[in-house]
Tab-separated table of C-alpha atoms in Angstrom:
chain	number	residue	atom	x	y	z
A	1	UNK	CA	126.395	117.888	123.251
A	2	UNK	CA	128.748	116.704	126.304
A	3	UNK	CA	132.318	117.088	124.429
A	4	UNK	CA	132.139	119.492	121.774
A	5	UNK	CA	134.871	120.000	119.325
A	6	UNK	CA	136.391	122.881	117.520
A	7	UNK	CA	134.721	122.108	114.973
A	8	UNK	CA	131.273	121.904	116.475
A	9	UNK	CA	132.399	125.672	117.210
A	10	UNK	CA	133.245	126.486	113.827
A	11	UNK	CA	129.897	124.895	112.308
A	12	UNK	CA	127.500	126.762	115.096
A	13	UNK	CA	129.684	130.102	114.255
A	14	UNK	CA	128.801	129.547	110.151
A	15	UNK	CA	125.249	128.709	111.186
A	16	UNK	CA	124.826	132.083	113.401
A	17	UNK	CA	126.768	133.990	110.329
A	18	UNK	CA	124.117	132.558	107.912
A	19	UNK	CA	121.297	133.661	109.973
A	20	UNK	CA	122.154	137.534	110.574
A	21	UNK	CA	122.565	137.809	106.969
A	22	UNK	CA	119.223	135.575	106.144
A	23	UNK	CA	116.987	137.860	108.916
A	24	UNK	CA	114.416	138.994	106.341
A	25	UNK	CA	113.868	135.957	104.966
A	26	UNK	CA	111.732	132.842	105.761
A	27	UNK	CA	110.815	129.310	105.807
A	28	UNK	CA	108.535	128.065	103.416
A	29	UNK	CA	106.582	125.015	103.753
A	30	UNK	CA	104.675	124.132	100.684
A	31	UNK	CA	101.358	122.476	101.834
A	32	UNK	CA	101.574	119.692	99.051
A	33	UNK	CA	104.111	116.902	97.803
A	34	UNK	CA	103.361	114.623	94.585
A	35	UNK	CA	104.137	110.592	94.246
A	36	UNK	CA	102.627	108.622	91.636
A	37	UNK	CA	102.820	105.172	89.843
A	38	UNK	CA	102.993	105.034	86.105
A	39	UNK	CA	101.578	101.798	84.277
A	40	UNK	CA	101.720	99.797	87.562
A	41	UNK	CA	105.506	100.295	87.559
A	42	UNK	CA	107.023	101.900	90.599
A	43	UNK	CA	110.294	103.477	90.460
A	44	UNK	CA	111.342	103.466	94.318
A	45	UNK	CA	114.068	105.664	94.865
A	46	UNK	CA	116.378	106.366	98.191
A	47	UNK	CA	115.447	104.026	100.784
A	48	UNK	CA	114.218	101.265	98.350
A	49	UNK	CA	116.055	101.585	95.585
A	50	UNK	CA	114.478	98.882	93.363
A	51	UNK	CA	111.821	98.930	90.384
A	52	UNK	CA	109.116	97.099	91.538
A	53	UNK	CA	106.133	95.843	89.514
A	54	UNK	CA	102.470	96.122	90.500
A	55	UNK	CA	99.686	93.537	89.884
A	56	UNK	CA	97.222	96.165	89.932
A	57	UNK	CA	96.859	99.719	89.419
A	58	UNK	CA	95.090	99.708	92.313
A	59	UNK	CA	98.461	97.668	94.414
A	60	UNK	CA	100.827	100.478	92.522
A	61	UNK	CA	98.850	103.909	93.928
A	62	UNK	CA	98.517	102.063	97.006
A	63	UNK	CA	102.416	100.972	97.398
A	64	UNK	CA	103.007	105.311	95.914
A	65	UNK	CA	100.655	106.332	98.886
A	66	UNK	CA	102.460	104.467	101.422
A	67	UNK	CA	105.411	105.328	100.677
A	68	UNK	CA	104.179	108.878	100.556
A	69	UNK	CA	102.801	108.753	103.573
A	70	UNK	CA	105.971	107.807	105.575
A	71	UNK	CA	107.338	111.273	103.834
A	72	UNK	CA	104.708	113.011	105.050
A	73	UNK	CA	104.750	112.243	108.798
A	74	UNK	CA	108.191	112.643	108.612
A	75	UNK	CA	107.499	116.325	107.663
A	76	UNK	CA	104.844	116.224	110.370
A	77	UNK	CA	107.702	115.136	112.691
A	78	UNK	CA	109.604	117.668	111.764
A	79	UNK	CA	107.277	120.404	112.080
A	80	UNK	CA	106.519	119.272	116.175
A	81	UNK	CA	110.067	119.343	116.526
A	82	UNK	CA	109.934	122.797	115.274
A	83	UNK	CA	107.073	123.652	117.911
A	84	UNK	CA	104.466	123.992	114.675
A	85	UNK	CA	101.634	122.543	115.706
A	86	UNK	CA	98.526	121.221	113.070
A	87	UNK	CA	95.140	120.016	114.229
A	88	UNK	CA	93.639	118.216	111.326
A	89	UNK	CA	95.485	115.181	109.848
A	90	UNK	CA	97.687	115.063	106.454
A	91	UNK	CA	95.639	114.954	103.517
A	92	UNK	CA	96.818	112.388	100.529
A	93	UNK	CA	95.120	112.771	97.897
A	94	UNK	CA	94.645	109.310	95.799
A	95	UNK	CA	93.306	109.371	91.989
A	96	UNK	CA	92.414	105.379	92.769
A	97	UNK	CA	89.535	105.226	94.603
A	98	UNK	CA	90.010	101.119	95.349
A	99	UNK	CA	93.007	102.238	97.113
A	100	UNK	CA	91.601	104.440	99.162
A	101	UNK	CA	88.987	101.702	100.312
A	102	UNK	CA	92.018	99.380	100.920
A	103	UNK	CA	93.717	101.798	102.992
A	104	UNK	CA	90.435	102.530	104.916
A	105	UNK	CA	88.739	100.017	105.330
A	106	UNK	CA	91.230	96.767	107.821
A	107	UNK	CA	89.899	93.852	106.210
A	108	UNK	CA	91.839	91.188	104.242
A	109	UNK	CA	90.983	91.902	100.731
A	110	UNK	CA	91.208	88.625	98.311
A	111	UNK	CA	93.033	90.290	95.626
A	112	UNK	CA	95.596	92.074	98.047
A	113	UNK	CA	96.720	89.857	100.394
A	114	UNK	CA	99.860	89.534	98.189
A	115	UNK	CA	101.411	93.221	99.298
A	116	UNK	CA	104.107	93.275	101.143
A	117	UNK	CA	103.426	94.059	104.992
A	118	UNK	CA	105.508	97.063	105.291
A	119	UNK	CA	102.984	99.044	102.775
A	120	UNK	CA	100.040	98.163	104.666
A	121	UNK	CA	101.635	101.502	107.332
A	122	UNK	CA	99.102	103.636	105.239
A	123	UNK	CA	96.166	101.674	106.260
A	124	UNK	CA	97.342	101.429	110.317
A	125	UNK	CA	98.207	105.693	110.191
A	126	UNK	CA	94.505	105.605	108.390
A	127	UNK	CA	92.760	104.422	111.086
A	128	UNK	CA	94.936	105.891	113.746
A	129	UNK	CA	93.704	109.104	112.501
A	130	UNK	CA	96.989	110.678	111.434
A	131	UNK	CA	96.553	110.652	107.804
A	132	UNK	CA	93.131	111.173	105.771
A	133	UNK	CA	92.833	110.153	102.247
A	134	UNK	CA	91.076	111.731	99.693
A	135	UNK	CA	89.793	110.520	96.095
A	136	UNK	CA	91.527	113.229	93.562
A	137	UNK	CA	89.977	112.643	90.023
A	138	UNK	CA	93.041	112.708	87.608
A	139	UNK	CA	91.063	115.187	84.917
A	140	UNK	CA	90.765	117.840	87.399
């Protein structure tokens, strides 16, 4: 910071106060997050903030993974920012396996050319190599 204010001061004192009485403890990362669609209805909270309304089961865990997946390499972000480094790509895991071979597979689907643009950022981290996606069967 160039110009820092007294109450930059203040806020970096609290901070350093917080931290000599939090030495023994830790930062936990939990290795997995949850998003799912319920009868192809998607409840879109925070940046969306809108109900929106799936053709296709397949088009709602799709949409749920995307938006997923922009929480997830935000976390990833976070965590090189942080100096933690992680070799292997994020793992989704997607109970729809038609989804999964939308994300994977770049071709223009018939029955999906209707979704919106902006979800299709699964399929280009996909094949950039920065997420994987896994089929998770919903009985297990």
């Amino acid at each position: 910071m160039d110009n820092p204010i007294l109450s930059h001061l203040l806020a970096a004192k609290r901070i350093l106060r917080y931290m000599k009485g939090t030495l023994d403890c830790g930062l936990l990362f939990s290795k997995s997050g949850y998003c799912d669609s319920d009868c192809m209805v998607i409840r879109v909270t925070e940046k969306y903030n809108k109900l929106m309304v799936a053709l296709s089961s397949c088009e709602a865990e799709y949409i749920v993974a995307s938006i997923g997946a922009c929480q997830a390499l935000w976390l990833d972000n976070l965590m090189i920012e942080m100096k933690i480094r992680r070799e292997e790509p994020m793992k989704i895991l997607i109970d729809n396996k038609l989804a999964i071979s939308l994300a994977k597979h770049p071709v223009a689907h018939g029955r999906s050319k209707h979704i919106e643009t902006r979800f299709h950022f699964l399929r280009d981290q996909v094949s950039k190599g920065k997420l994987e996606l896994e089929y998770c069967n919903t009985n297990e």
